[in-house]
Amino acid sequence: MDPNKRRKLEDGSIPGHQVSAFAARQKLLGLASPLDKSTARNDVRLDGNSVEGPDRPAQPKSPRKSKRKVAQARVDSPLPEAADATSTPIVAGGLEAPDSVPPTPVLSPLTGLPVPESRAKPTTLYSSLKPTNKTYQRKADGLERLELSDGERLVILGSYGVQVQTGELTVGGAILVPSKTIHWVHAPNCHALPVIRVKDELASKIVLHPHPAARGLRQLSLLNPAFGKLWNEENAQEGTPIVAGKDTPTFKILFAPQDHSRRAMVQHLNSPGEWNKKLAGLVAARKKGTPVVFLCGPKSSGKSTFGRLLTNRLVTDHGGYKNKPWSAVIVLDLDPGQPEYGPPGVISINKISAPVLSPPFCHPSDGFSQRHIQLRAHAVAAVSPAQDPDHFIESALQLFSHYQQSVDAKFPLLVNTPGWIQGTGLDILSELIRRISPTEVIYMSEEGPEETVESLKSVCSSSIPFNTLRSQSSENTPRTSINLRILQTMSYFHLDQRLLAASKQEEPQHHVWDPTRLSEMRPWRVRYKGANRGFVGILCYDYQPAPNLLTEAINGMILALVRIENNAAFRDLLGSPPSYDNVSWTEEGIPIINNPLGRTLDPRYSRALGLVLVRGLDVSRGELQLLTPLPIADLVPRGETETGLVLVAGKFDTPTWAYAEDLYWRTSTEEGLGEEEDDDDDDKAEGGYDAKGPLSQGLKAGPSTQTVPWVELHHGSQKRSVGSRVWRVRRDLGRS
């Protein structure tokens, strides 16, 4: 090392005249310098160990640890006795005066480890409950009985059910009262965690139940690392998937940052004061009539979060008209990219009569319960309205017309829109506002763009109230929009409707997941030849592949399954009058509906049932192999006019996660999850999730990776051109 670059200290001490900019700023603010704190008497170090002084014996010094292990280090010295609170002087910033007695370190009630002091401000505990024999009791069957006082709150990570015995609670905007109902919650760290708070001044007694479906949901991490490190996993090596066993707790109460993974960026579901005021006003608006609320705003501004809070408040708040909540809320979900109800690429109208306390990928399909019903849906066949804005508007207005003409028009309507607010997206929002005529338009941003806000105000004019709310973007989220779509789509295809149908309960209370690989699931065998074929044909929206390329275009892809309620849905695609004999045929004999002009089905005479994944094609038998969570009962025609089914191809996301499921499963069960993980945190996003994508994480070459269809494993810059090679961040800058 160059002698000129060495840092020299005279007599092993720090020169008093050399003061860093940070230390000078701390002194200006009246705070003790970090250098001064290290030499002060009876001070407390940042790692929780006391420094020796003249009034107390020297404590054994722990060996030097790396930055990543300081938070996990236990205190080797005995805990000091509690000092009199009145005799401890406090200076600015909450730091002790040099001559004061060090305070007792704060211990986590669950782990027993000390909570290290923050450099800038004291550590804030997540849950304010103080566990005692009276307030916290854990039973052998996994139940936890708690007693909360006024002002106390709980932050829980994982999957659980909450049952209120006495008092009232608020969680996720819902007001829970004493009943025998168990409200099931999924709280992963990739979304803001709901906070349980006591509503009244009386003590509230609740029972927390382990979630019976948590194990199946967490076992999906064996098939894709995107589902890993989302829950309350403990004692696991980095890179190892954690699967909940039968006796593994499905949730964990968080009292301090040490109670969850050090990589996880935990956020709390927080409703700002402006939001609470608007929610209270919308609940009280019942006296004036049935509200129709139109939510719009930029991407990631909190539209879905506010809509979920509003839905939960409307169906549970007893402080409204005649002290009765709404028995149901109708949600018109018009965001095909990140839908709240249903899989991506589908817009729907849903009837919600119970609180929704889980993120979208934990309820990817409604209709399994009478409390969450999908009334009608249409396939946009894309994750954005940009593919066909006219078809998007036509489908959205048909769903609204269905609401107006049904008996559910007496319930409030909540319209959730996509985050496309400029150009054509602004034209779509303006047209929807004019045609729907909501009772109120809420724009989820106070920062514009100005032209968008002014344009929407002009559409509303003076007849429709227009309000803006402060946005609440999800900062430091470990998942991007495409990652969340992967979670939601994969969760949708792994739903186990058979278990729901065979359940002994009168009405299923939650979703159930089947962690079996898609390659091991028994597919539907649908004939595409003969007069009694299973569907009318394949219709392609937007791009029209050549007939000889159709097989390769749809094999391994996601299609929408659409029910034809009347032959008028084909418009002029099959002639006039429409006839199934007017379809074309590929070389394999697959029927295809010619669509040279890129027409779409008429939403007035058709509806989407769900999505299917083309697993394979059996030319010898003339069959398509389809995977779908839809039950057989949904395919039975409801009337004589319903004539057939159509498979719609579009611009759905390529299901690369499905191709790698078998590979991940083989790697994790036969050979382990690859080489030891690099200790460098810069290659990974927060939460331990590989920012470069799930297909490059946790895999290594071996015999089990040679026979996986559609998958070719590359390492580094293998088979990459010079301009597309993997870029690496240099970390040796400034080193000799």
PDB file of C-alpha atoms in Angstrom, residues 246-404:
ATOM      1  CA  LYS A 246     -47.589 -28.966   9.834  1.00  0.00           C
ATOM      2  CA  ASP A 247     -46.273 -27.639  13.154  1.00  0.00           C
ATOM      3  CA  THR A 248     -44.599 -24.510  11.802  1.00  0.00           C
ATOM      4  CA  PRO A 249     -46.211 -21.259  12.996  1.00  0.00           C
ATOM      5  CA  THR A 250     -47.892 -19.481  10.112  1.00  0.00           C
ATOM      6  CA  PHE A 251     -47.462 -15.982  11.568  1.00  0.00           C
ATOM      7  CA  LYS A 252     -45.298 -13.950  13.893  1.00  0.00           C
ATOM      8  CA  ILE A 253     -45.958 -10.804  15.896  1.00  0.00           C
ATOM      9  CA  LEU A 254     -43.331  -8.159  15.149  1.00  0.00           C
ATOM     10  CA  PHE A 255     -42.105  -6.176  18.134  1.00  0.00           C
ATOM     11  CA  ALA A 256     -38.815  -4.928  16.653  1.00  0.00           C
ATOM     12  CA  PRO A 257     -36.758  -5.150  13.440  1.00  0.00           C
ATOM     13  CA  GLN A 258     -34.956  -8.190  14.886  1.00  0.00           C
ATOM     14  CA  ASP A 259     -38.208 -10.163  14.705  1.00  0.00           C
ATOM     15  CA  HIS A 260     -38.119 -10.422  10.915  1.00  0.00           C
ATOM     16  CA  SER A 261     -35.516 -11.181   8.266  1.00  0.00           C
ATOM     17  CA  ARG A 262     -32.709  -8.656   8.058  1.00  0.00           C
ATOM     18  CA  ARG A 263     -33.155  -8.499   4.282  1.00  0.00           C
ATOM     19  CA  ALA A 264     -36.876  -7.807   4.402  1.00  0.00           C
ATOM     20  CA  MET A 265     -38.083  -4.238   3.962  1.00  0.00           C
ATOM     21  CA  VAL A 266     -41.170  -4.283   6.177  1.00  0.00           C
ATOM     22  CA  GLN A 267     -43.723  -1.523   5.659  1.00  0.00           C
ATOM     23  CA  HIS A 268     -46.880  -0.812   7.616  1.00  0.00           C
ATOM     24  CA  LEU A 269     -50.244  -0.099   6.043  1.00  0.00           C
ATOM     25  CA  ASN A 270     -50.690   3.541   6.948  1.00  0.00           C
ATOM     26  CA  SER A 271     -53.722   5.649   6.124  1.00  0.00           C
ATOM     27  CA  PRO A 272     -52.885   9.389   6.103  1.00  0.00           C
ATOM     28  CA  GLY A 273     -55.169  11.876   7.806  1.00  0.00           C
ATOM     29  CA  GLU A 274     -56.548  13.117   4.479  1.00  0.00           C
ATOM     30  CA  TRP A 275     -57.481   9.561   3.573  1.00  0.00           C
ATOM     31  CA  ASN A 276     -59.250   8.971   6.884  1.00  0.00           C
ATOM     32  CA  LYS A 277     -61.237  12.160   6.485  1.00  0.00           C
ATOM     33  CA  LYS A 278     -62.318  11.211   2.969  1.00  0.00           C
ATOM     34  CA  LEU A 279     -63.218   7.657   4.052  1.00  0.00           C
ATOM     35  CA  ALA A 280     -65.398   9.000   6.855  1.00  0.00           C
ATOM     36  CA  GLY A 281     -67.112  11.376   4.433  1.00  0.00           C
ATOM     37  CA  LEU A 282     -67.849   8.607   1.917  1.00  0.00           C
ATOM     38  CA  VAL A 283     -69.324   6.396   4.638  1.00  0.00           C
ATOM     39  CA  ALA A 284     -71.557   9.233   5.858  1.00  0.00           C
ATOM     40  CA  ALA A 285     -72.689   9.933   2.270  1.00  0.00           C
ATOM     41  CA  ARG A 286     -75.130   7.021   2.499  1.00  0.00           C
ATOM     42  CA  LYS A 287     -77.808   9.423   3.673  1.00  0.00           C
ATOM     43  CA  LYS A 288     -77.630  11.226   0.317  1.00  0.00           C
ATOM     44  CA  GLY A 289     -77.972   8.113  -1.837  1.00  0.00           C
ATOM     45  CA  THR A 290     -75.896   5.304  -3.303  1.00  0.00           C
ATOM     46  CA  PRO A 291     -72.324   6.507  -3.902  1.00  0.00           C
ATOM     47  CA  VAL A 292     -70.459   5.805  -7.134  1.00  0.00           C
ATOM     48  CA  VAL A 293     -66.754   6.558  -6.551  1.00  0.00           C
ATOM     49  CA  PHE A 294     -64.339   6.824  -9.483  1.00  0.00           C
ATOM     50  CA  LEU A 295     -60.656   6.332  -8.539  1.00  0.00           C
ATOM     51  CA  CYS A 296     -57.919   7.473 -10.901  1.00  0.00           C
ATOM     52  CA  GLY A 297     -54.330   8.614 -10.688  1.00  0.00           C
ATOM     53  CA  PRO A 298     -50.744   7.792 -11.679  1.00  0.00           C
ATOM     54  CA  LYS A 299     -49.175   4.384 -11.339  1.00  0.00           C
ATOM     55  CA  SER A 300     -48.259   3.255  -7.827  1.00  0.00           C
ATOM     56  CA  SER A 301     -50.098   6.169  -6.232  1.00  0.00           C
ATOM     57  CA  GLY A 302     -52.233   4.065  -3.864  1.00  0.00           C
ATOM     58  CA  LYS A 303     -55.447   3.634  -5.880  1.00  0.00           C
ATOM     59  CA  SER A 304     -55.808  -0.062  -5.058  1.00  0.00           C
ATOM     60  CA  THR A 305     -54.886   0.510  -1.412  1.00  0.00           C
ATOM     61  CA  PHE A 306     -57.411   3.302  -0.977  1.00  0.00           C
ATOM     62  CA  GLY A 307     -60.052   1.275  -2.810  1.00  0.00           C
ATOM     63  CA  ARG A 308     -59.473  -1.697  -0.520  1.00  0.00           C
ATOM     64  CA  LEU A 309     -59.684   0.514   2.578  1.00  0.00           C
ATOM     65  CA  LEU A 310     -62.906   2.072   1.310  1.00  0.00           C
ATOM     66  CA  THR A 311     -64.455  -1.312   0.486  1.00  0.00           C
ATOM     67  CA  ASN A 312     -63.609  -2.688   3.928  1.00  0.00           C
ATOM     68  CA  ARG A 313     -64.960   0.414   5.651  1.00  0.00           C
ATOM     69  CA  LEU A 314     -68.258   0.383   3.760  1.00  0.00           C
ATOM     70  CA  VAL A 315     -69.025  -3.276   4.541  1.00  0.00           C
ATOM     71  CA  THR A 316     -68.088  -3.063   8.242  1.00  0.00           C
ATOM     72  CA  ASP A 317     -68.708   0.493   9.495  1.00  0.00           C
ATOM     73  CA  HIS A 318     -71.790   0.619  11.757  1.00  0.00           C
ATOM     74  CA  GLY A 319     -71.632   4.382  12.137  1.00  0.00           C
ATOM     75  CA  GLY A 320     -73.378   5.154   8.877  1.00  0.00           C
ATOM     76  CA  TYR A 321     -77.056   5.439   8.028  1.00  0.00           C
ATOM     77  CA  LYS A 322     -79.250   3.802  10.716  1.00  0.00           C
ATOM     78  CA  ASN A 323     -76.069   2.390  12.296  1.00  0.00           C
ATOM     79  CA  LYS A 324     -75.896  -0.316   9.632  1.00  0.00           C
ATOM     80  CA  PRO A 325     -73.063  -1.008   7.188  1.00  0.00           C
ATOM     81  CA  TRP A 326     -73.622  -1.732   3.536  1.00  0.00           C
ATOM     82  CA  SER A 327     -74.332  -5.422   3.050  1.00  0.00           C
ATOM     83  CA  ALA A 328     -72.166  -5.414  -0.095  1.00  0.00           C
ATOM     84  CA  VAL A 329     -70.007  -3.209  -2.294  1.00  0.00           C
ATOM     85  CA  ILE A 330     -69.690  -3.579  -6.066  1.00  0.00           C
ATOM     86  CA  VAL A 331     -66.130  -3.141  -7.373  1.00  0.00           C
ATOM     87  CA  LEU A 332     -65.560  -2.437 -11.058  1.00  0.00           C
ATOM     88  CA  ASP A 333     -61.934  -3.483 -11.508  1.00  0.00           C
ATOM     89  CA  LEU A 334     -60.649  -1.911 -14.738  1.00  0.00           C
ATOM     90  CA  ASP A 335     -56.890  -2.334 -14.256  1.00  0.00           C
ATOM     91  CA  PRO A 336     -55.787  -5.262 -16.483  1.00  0.00           C
ATOM     92  CA  GLY A 337     -52.130  -4.899 -15.495  1.00  0.00           C
ATOM     93  CA  GLN A 338     -52.507  -5.123 -11.707  1.00  0.00           C
ATOM     94  CA  PRO A 339     -56.092  -6.192 -11.014  1.00  0.00           C
ATOM     95  CA  GLU A 340     -57.349  -6.466  -7.459  1.00  0.00           C
ATOM     96  CA  TYR A 341     -59.774  -9.269  -8.326  1.00  0.00           C
ATOM     97  CA  GLY A 342     -58.968 -11.791 -11.020  1.00  0.00           C
ATOM     98  CA  PRO A 343     -55.900 -12.654 -13.102  1.00  0.00           C
ATOM     99  CA  PRO A 344     -53.976 -10.129 -15.243  1.00  0.00           C
ATOM    100  CA  GLY A 345     -55.442  -9.382 -18.656  1.00  0.00           C
ATOM    101  CA  VAL A 346     -59.053  -9.542 -17.406  1.00  0.00           C
ATOM    102  CA  ILE A 347     -61.359  -6.753 -16.202  1.00  0.00           C
ATOM    103  CA  SER A 348     -64.314  -7.658 -14.020  1.00  0.00           C
ATOM    104  CA  ILE A 349     -67.138  -6.493 -11.785  1.00  0.00           C
ATOM    105  CA  ASN A 350     -67.289  -8.096  -8.347  1.00  0.00           C
ATOM    106  CA  LYS A 351     -69.645  -8.181  -5.388  1.00  0.00           C
ATOM    107  CA  ILE A 352     -67.804  -7.928  -2.062  1.00  0.00           C
ATOM    108  CA  SER A 353     -69.707  -8.488   1.169  1.00  0.00           C
ATOM    109  CA  ALA A 354     -66.802  -9.230   3.549  1.00  0.00           C
ATOM    110  CA  PRO A 355     -63.511  -7.424   4.280  1.00  0.00           C
ATOM    111  CA  VAL A 356     -60.606  -8.055   1.915  1.00  0.00           C
ATOM    112  CA  LEU A 357     -57.524  -8.412   4.131  1.00  0.00           C
ATOM    113  CA  SER A 358     -54.997  -9.939   1.735  1.00  0.00           C
ATOM    114  CA  PRO A 359     -52.983  -8.708  -1.271  1.00  0.00           C
ATOM    115  CA  PRO A 360     -54.265  -9.515  -4.776  1.00  0.00           C
ATOM    116  CA  PHE A 361     -52.090 -12.582  -5.374  1.00  0.00           C
ATOM    117  CA  CYS A 362     -53.631 -14.202  -2.281  1.00  0.00           C
ATOM    118  CA  HIS A 363     -57.153 -13.935  -3.773  1.00  0.00           C
ATOM    119  CA  PRO A 364     -56.488 -14.200  -7.535  1.00  0.00           C
ATOM    120  CA  SER A 365     -59.971 -15.494  -8.343  1.00  0.00           C
ATOM    121  CA  ASP A 366     -63.341 -14.624  -6.882  1.00  0.00           C
ATOM    122  CA  GLY A 367     -66.463 -16.732  -6.992  1.00  0.00           C
ATOM    123  CA  PHE A 368     -65.377 -19.392  -4.490  1.00  0.00           C
ATOM    124  CA  SER A 369     -67.578 -17.902  -1.775  1.00  0.00           C
ATOM    125  CA  GLN A 370     -70.858 -16.044  -1.530  1.00  0.00           C
ATOM    126  CA  ARG A 371     -68.967 -13.229   0.176  1.00  0.00           C
ATOM    127  CA  HIS A 372     -66.718 -12.600  -2.862  1.00  0.00           C
ATOM    128  CA  ILE A 373     -68.585 -13.095  -6.142  1.00  0.00           C
ATOM    129  CA  GLN A 374     -67.443 -12.272  -9.659  1.00  0.00           C
ATOM    130  CA  LEU A 375     -70.560 -11.064 -11.440  1.00  0.00           C
ATOM    131  CA  ARG A 376     -69.096 -10.728 -14.925  1.00  0.00           C
ATOM    132  CA  ALA A 377     -65.708 -10.411 -16.650  1.00  0.00           C
ATOM    133  CA  HIS A 378     -64.233  -9.626 -20.048  1.00  0.00           C
ATOM    134  CA  ALA A 379     -60.869 -10.542 -21.534  1.00  0.00           C
ATOM    135  CA  VAL A 380     -58.748  -7.612 -22.649  1.00  0.00           C
ATOM    136  CA  ALA A 381     -56.037 -10.177 -23.539  1.00  0.00           C
ATOM    137  CA  ALA A 382     -53.306  -7.689 -22.584  1.00  0.00           C
ATOM    138  CA  VAL A 383     -51.898  -6.036 -19.494  1.00  0.00           C
ATOM    139  CA  SER A 384     -52.627  -2.527 -20.817  1.00  0.00           C
ATOM    140  CA  PRO A 385     -55.600  -0.855 -22.546  1.00  0.00           C
ATOM    141  CA  ALA A 386     -53.182   0.431 -25.186  1.00  0.00           C
ATOM    142  CA  GLN A 387     -53.649  -2.642 -27.383  1.00  0.00           C
ATOM    143  CA  ASP A 388     -57.269  -1.765 -28.216  1.00  0.00           C
ATOM    144  CA  PRO A 389     -58.645   1.299 -26.348  1.00  0.00           C
ATOM    145  CA  ASP A 390     -62.026   1.064 -28.079  1.00  0.00           C
ATOM    146  CA  HIS A 391     -62.538  -2.539 -26.987  1.00  0.00           C
ATOM    147  CA  PHE A 392     -61.432  -1.632 -23.444  1.00  0.00           C
ATOM    148  CA  ILE A 393     -63.975   1.192 -23.193  1.00  0.00           C
ATOM    149  CA  GLU A 394     -66.697  -0.981 -24.719  1.00  0.00           C
ATOM    150  CA  SER A 395     -66.028  -3.786 -22.240  1.00  0.00           C
ATOM    151  CA  ALA A 396     -65.858  -1.419 -19.256  1.00  0.00           C
ATOM    152  CA  LEU A 397     -69.149   0.262 -20.156  1.00  0.00           C
ATOM    153  CA  GLN A 398     -70.816  -3.135 -20.646  1.00  0.00           C
ATOM    154  CA  LEU A 399     -69.799  -4.136 -17.118  1.00  0.00           C
ATOM    155  CA  PHE A 400     -71.211  -0.858 -15.809  1.00  0.00           C
ATOM    156  CA  SER A 401     -74.442  -1.480 -17.760  1.00  0.00           C
ATOM    157  CA  HIS A 402     -74.654  -4.930 -16.186  1.00  0.00           C
ATOM    158  CA  TYR A 403     -74.445  -3.276 -12.759  1.00  0.00           C
ATOM    159  CA  GLN A 404     -77.180  -0.765 -13.597  1.00  0.00           C
TER     160      GLN A 404
END
